PDB file of C-alpha atoms in Angstrom:
ATOM      1  CA  MET V   1     -55.457 -13.440 -57.337  1.00  0.00           C
ATOM      2  CA  THR V   2     -53.947 -10.761 -60.400  1.00  0.00           C
ATOM      3  CA  VAL V   3     -50.831 -10.547 -61.476  1.00  0.00           C
ATOM      4  CA  LYS V   4     -50.766  -7.218 -60.114  1.00  0.00           C
ATOM      5  CA  ASN V   5     -51.439  -8.312 -56.552  1.00  0.00           C
ATOM      6  CA  MET V   6     -48.690 -11.036 -56.656  1.00  0.00           C
ATOM      7  CA  GLU V   7     -46.175  -8.618 -57.675  1.00  0.00           C
ATOM      8  CA  ILE V   8     -47.336  -6.360 -54.918  1.00  0.00           C
ATOM      9  CA  ASN V   9     -47.057  -9.656 -52.553  1.00  0.00           C
ATOM     10  CA  ALA V  10     -43.416 -10.166 -54.295  1.00  0.00           C
ATOM     11  CA  THR V  11     -42.292  -6.462 -53.778  1.00  0.00           C
ATOM     12  CA  LEU V  12     -43.640  -6.475 -50.124  1.00  0.00           C
ATOM     13  CA  LEU V  13     -42.072  -9.928 -49.287  1.00  0.00           C
ATOM     14  CA  ALA V  14     -38.599  -8.970 -50.740  1.00  0.00           C
ATOM     15  CA  VAL V  15     -38.895  -5.111 -49.288  1.00  0.00           C
ATOM     16  CA  SER V  16     -39.984  -6.985 -45.620  1.00  0.00           C
ATOM     17  CA  PHE V  17     -37.029  -9.426 -46.252  1.00  0.00           C
ATOM     18  CA  LEU V  18     -34.238  -6.073 -47.039  1.00  0.00           C
ATOM     19  CA  THR V  19     -35.977  -4.738 -44.405  1.00  0.00           C
ATOM     20  CA  LEU V  20     -35.291  -7.639 -42.147  1.00  0.00           C
ATOM     21  CA  ALA V  21     -31.705  -8.244 -43.340  1.00  0.00           C
ATOM     22  CA  ILE V  22     -31.073  -4.318 -42.880  1.00  0.00           C
ATOM     23  CA  GLY V  23     -32.436  -4.372 -38.750  1.00  0.00           C
ATOM     24  CA  SER V  24     -30.277  -7.160 -38.311  1.00  0.00           C
ATOM     25  CA  VAL V  25     -27.159  -5.759 -39.415  1.00  0.00           C
ATOM     26  CA  LEU V  26     -28.124  -2.196 -38.179  1.00  0.00           C
ATOM     27  CA  GLY V  27     -28.779  -4.314 -34.310  1.00  0.00           C
ATOM     28  CA  TYR V  28     -25.577  -6.555 -34.602  1.00  0.00           C
ATOM     29  CA  LEU V  29     -23.519  -2.915 -35.401  1.00  0.00           C
ATOM     30  CA  ALA V  30     -25.588  -1.426 -32.324  1.00  0.00           C
ATOM     31  CA  ARG V  31     -24.722  -4.164 -30.280  1.00  0.00           C
ATOM     32  CA  GLN V  32     -21.312  -4.332 -31.270  1.00  0.00           C
ATOM     33  CA  SER V  33     -20.592  -0.572 -30.281  1.00  0.00           C
ATOM     34  CA  ILE V  34     -22.299  -0.805 -27.063  1.00  0.00           C
ATOM     35  CA  ALA V  35     -20.201  -3.882 -26.144  1.00  0.00           C
ATOM     36  CA  LYS V  36     -16.991  -1.864 -27.035  1.00  0.00           C
ATOM     37  CA  LYS V  37     -18.634   0.898 -24.607  1.00  0.00           C
ATOM     38  CA  GLN V  38     -18.755  -1.169 -22.129  1.00  0.00           C
ATOM     39  CA  LEU V  39     -15.544  -3.357 -22.409  1.00  0.00           C
ATOM     40  CA  SER V  40     -13.819   0.223 -22.549  1.00  0.00           C
ATOM     41  CA  THR V  41     -15.632   1.497 -19.820  1.00  0.00           C
ATOM     42  CA  ALA V  42     -14.947  -1.997 -17.616  1.00  0.00           C
ATOM     43  CA  GLU V  43     -11.365  -1.526 -18.673  1.00  0.00           C
ATOM     44  CA  GLY V  44     -11.524   2.369 -17.433  1.00  0.00           C
ATOM     45  CA  LYS V  45     -12.520   1.264 -13.623  1.00  0.00           C
ATOM     46  CA  ILE V  46     -10.134  -1.903 -13.592  1.00  0.00           C
ATOM     47  CA  ASN V  47      -7.250   0.505 -14.462  1.00  0.00           C
ATOM     48  CA  LYS V  48      -8.606   2.984 -12.079  1.00  0.00           C
ATOM     49  CA  MET V  49      -8.486   0.168  -9.263  1.00  0.00           C
ATOM     50  CA  ILE V  50      -5.501  -0.664 -10.063  1.00  0.00           C
ATOM     51  CA  GLU V  51      -3.562   2.678  -9.813  1.00  0.00           C
ATOM     52  CA  GLU V  52      -5.555   3.300  -6.470  1.00  0.00           C
ATOM     53  CA  SER V  53      -4.375  -0.310  -5.341  1.00  0.00           C
ATOM     54  CA  GLU V  54      -0.369   0.616  -5.982  1.00  0.00           C
ATOM     55  CA  LYS V  55      -1.010   4.292  -4.726  1.00  0.00           C
ATOM     56  CA  LYS V  56      -2.595   2.543  -1.759  1.00  0.00           C
ATOM     57  CA  SER V  57       0.100   0.073  -1.386  1.00  0.00           C
ATOM     58  CA  GLN V  58       2.920   2.696  -1.782  1.00  0.00           C
ATOM     59  CA  GLU V  59       1.173   4.721   1.201  1.00  0.00           C
ATOM     60  CA  ILE V  60       1.346   1.612   3.050  1.00  0.00           C
ATOM     61  CA  THR V  61       4.967   0.938   2.291  1.00  0.00           C
ATOM     62  CA  LEU V  62       5.759   4.508   3.161  1.00  0.00           C
ATOM     63  CA  ASP V  63       3.798   4.870   6.146  1.00  0.00           C
ATOM     64  CA  ALA V  64       6.020   1.229   7.503  1.00  0.00           C
ATOM     65  CA  LYS V  65       9.020   2.474   6.621  1.00  0.00           C
ATOM     66  CA  ASN V  66       8.497   5.839   8.617  1.00  0.00           C
ATOM     67  CA  LYS V  67       7.111   3.587  11.296  1.00  0.00           C
ATOM     68  CA  ALA V  68      10.534   1.329  11.192  1.00  0.00           C
ATOM     69  CA  VAL V  69      12.400   4.303  11.461  1.00  0.00           C
ATOM     70  CA  GLU V  70      10.828   5.471  14.274  1.00  0.00           C
ATOM     71  CA  ILE V  71      11.194   2.582  16.089  1.00  0.00           C
ATOM     72  CA  LEU V  72      15.044   2.230  15.225  1.00  0.00           C
ATOM     73  CA  GLU V  73      15.092   5.927  16.879  1.00  0.00           C
ATOM     74  CA  GLU V  74      13.642   4.919  19.838  1.00  0.00           C
ATOM     75  CA  ALA V  75      15.789   2.144  20.526  1.00  0.00           C
ATOM     76  CA  LYS V  76      18.831   3.844  19.812  1.00  0.00           C
ATOM     77  CA  ASN V  77      18.016   6.533  22.349  1.00  0.00           C
ATOM     78  CA  LYS V  78      16.710   3.715  24.916  1.00  0.00           C
ATOM     79  CA  GLU V  79      20.152   2.200  24.553  1.00  0.00           C
ATOM     80  CA  LYS V  80      22.379   5.658  24.852  1.00  0.00           C
ATOM     81  CA  GLU V  81      20.145   5.913  28.009  1.00  0.00           C
ATOM     82  CA  ARG V  82      20.982   2.692  29.299  1.00  0.00           C
ATOM     83  CA  GLU V  83      24.606   3.137  28.393  1.00  0.00           C
ATOM     84  CA  ASP V  84      24.623   6.711  29.997  1.00  0.00           C
ATOM     85  CA  HIS V  85      23.253   5.290  33.207  1.00  0.00           C
ATOM     86  CA  ILE V  86      25.826   2.177  33.159  1.00  0.00           C
ATOM     87  CA  PHE V  87      28.417   4.776  32.568  1.00  0.00           C
ATOM     88  CA  LYS V  88      27.333   7.212  35.605  1.00  0.00           C
ATOM     89  CA  ALA V  89      27.029   3.994  37.680  1.00  0.00           C
ATOM     90  CA  GLY V  90      30.719   2.976  36.687  1.00  0.00           C
ATOM     91  CA  GLN V  91      31.706   6.420  37.839  1.00  0.00           C
ATOM     92  CA  ARG V  92      30.041   6.091  41.313  1.00  0.00           C
ATOM     93  CA  LEU V  93      31.542   2.773  41.626  1.00  0.00           C
ATOM     94  CA  GLU V  94      34.734   3.881  40.916  1.00  0.00           C
ATOM     95  CA  LYS V  95      34.498   7.073  43.583  1.00  0.00           C
ATOM     96  CA  LYS V  96      33.169   4.262  46.199  1.00  0.00           C
ATOM     97  CA  GLU V  97      36.214   2.080  45.234  1.00  0.00           C
ATOM     98  CA  GLU V  98      38.675   5.382  46.102  1.00  0.00           C
ATOM     99  CA  SER V  99      36.962   6.652  48.813  1.00  0.00           C
ATOM    100  CA  LEU V 100      37.133   3.087  50.443  1.00  0.00           C
ATOM    101  CA  ASP V 101      40.554   2.701  49.487  1.00  0.00           C
ATOM    102  CA  LYS V 102      41.289   5.821  51.316  1.00  0.00           C
ATOM    103  CA  LYS V 103      39.823   4.731  54.153  1.00  0.00           C
ATOM    104  CA  MET V 104      41.424   1.250  54.032  1.00  0.00           C
ATOM    105  CA  ASP V 105      44.859   3.222  53.949  1.00  0.00           C
ATOM    106  CA  GLU V 106      44.026   5.787  56.681  1.00  0.00           C
ATOM    107  CA  LEU V 107      42.892   2.677  58.811  1.00  0.00           C
ATOM    108  CA  GLU V 108      46.544   0.974  57.641  1.00  0.00           C
ATOM    109  CA  ARG V 109      48.075   3.853  58.740  1.00  0.00           C
ATOM    110  CA  GLY V 110      46.518   4.516  62.272  1.00  0.00           C
ATOM    111  CA  LYS V 111      47.085   0.416  62.621  1.00  0.00           C
ATOM    112  CA  ASN V 112      50.902   1.296  62.223  1.00  0.00           C
ATOM    113  CA  ILE V 113      51.164   4.388  64.588  1.00  0.00           C
ATOM    114  CA  LEU V 114      49.307   2.419  67.186  1.00  0.00           C
TER     115      LEU V 114
END
């Protein structure tokens, strides 16, 4: 080998190592950039899932509150119906008692007359 060939081989070897080093650095930086984008995309998806879950939770809570209000109103209406029924039954009983009292008074008067 001549000195010139050795210089070319040494230069070629140095350029190869330099190219390998630059390629490695660029590959590392590209991988870091891709990983960063994937991480931000994953974080975005997670944040979106969290927001959707919170929204769904609020909807479920609101539905439950509305259902509770409906049940409470229905119970109040049934209670009022029962109270009305009991009140009317009490009035009927009072009328019957008054009627019976009148009949008893009439019978007593009839007995006294006889």
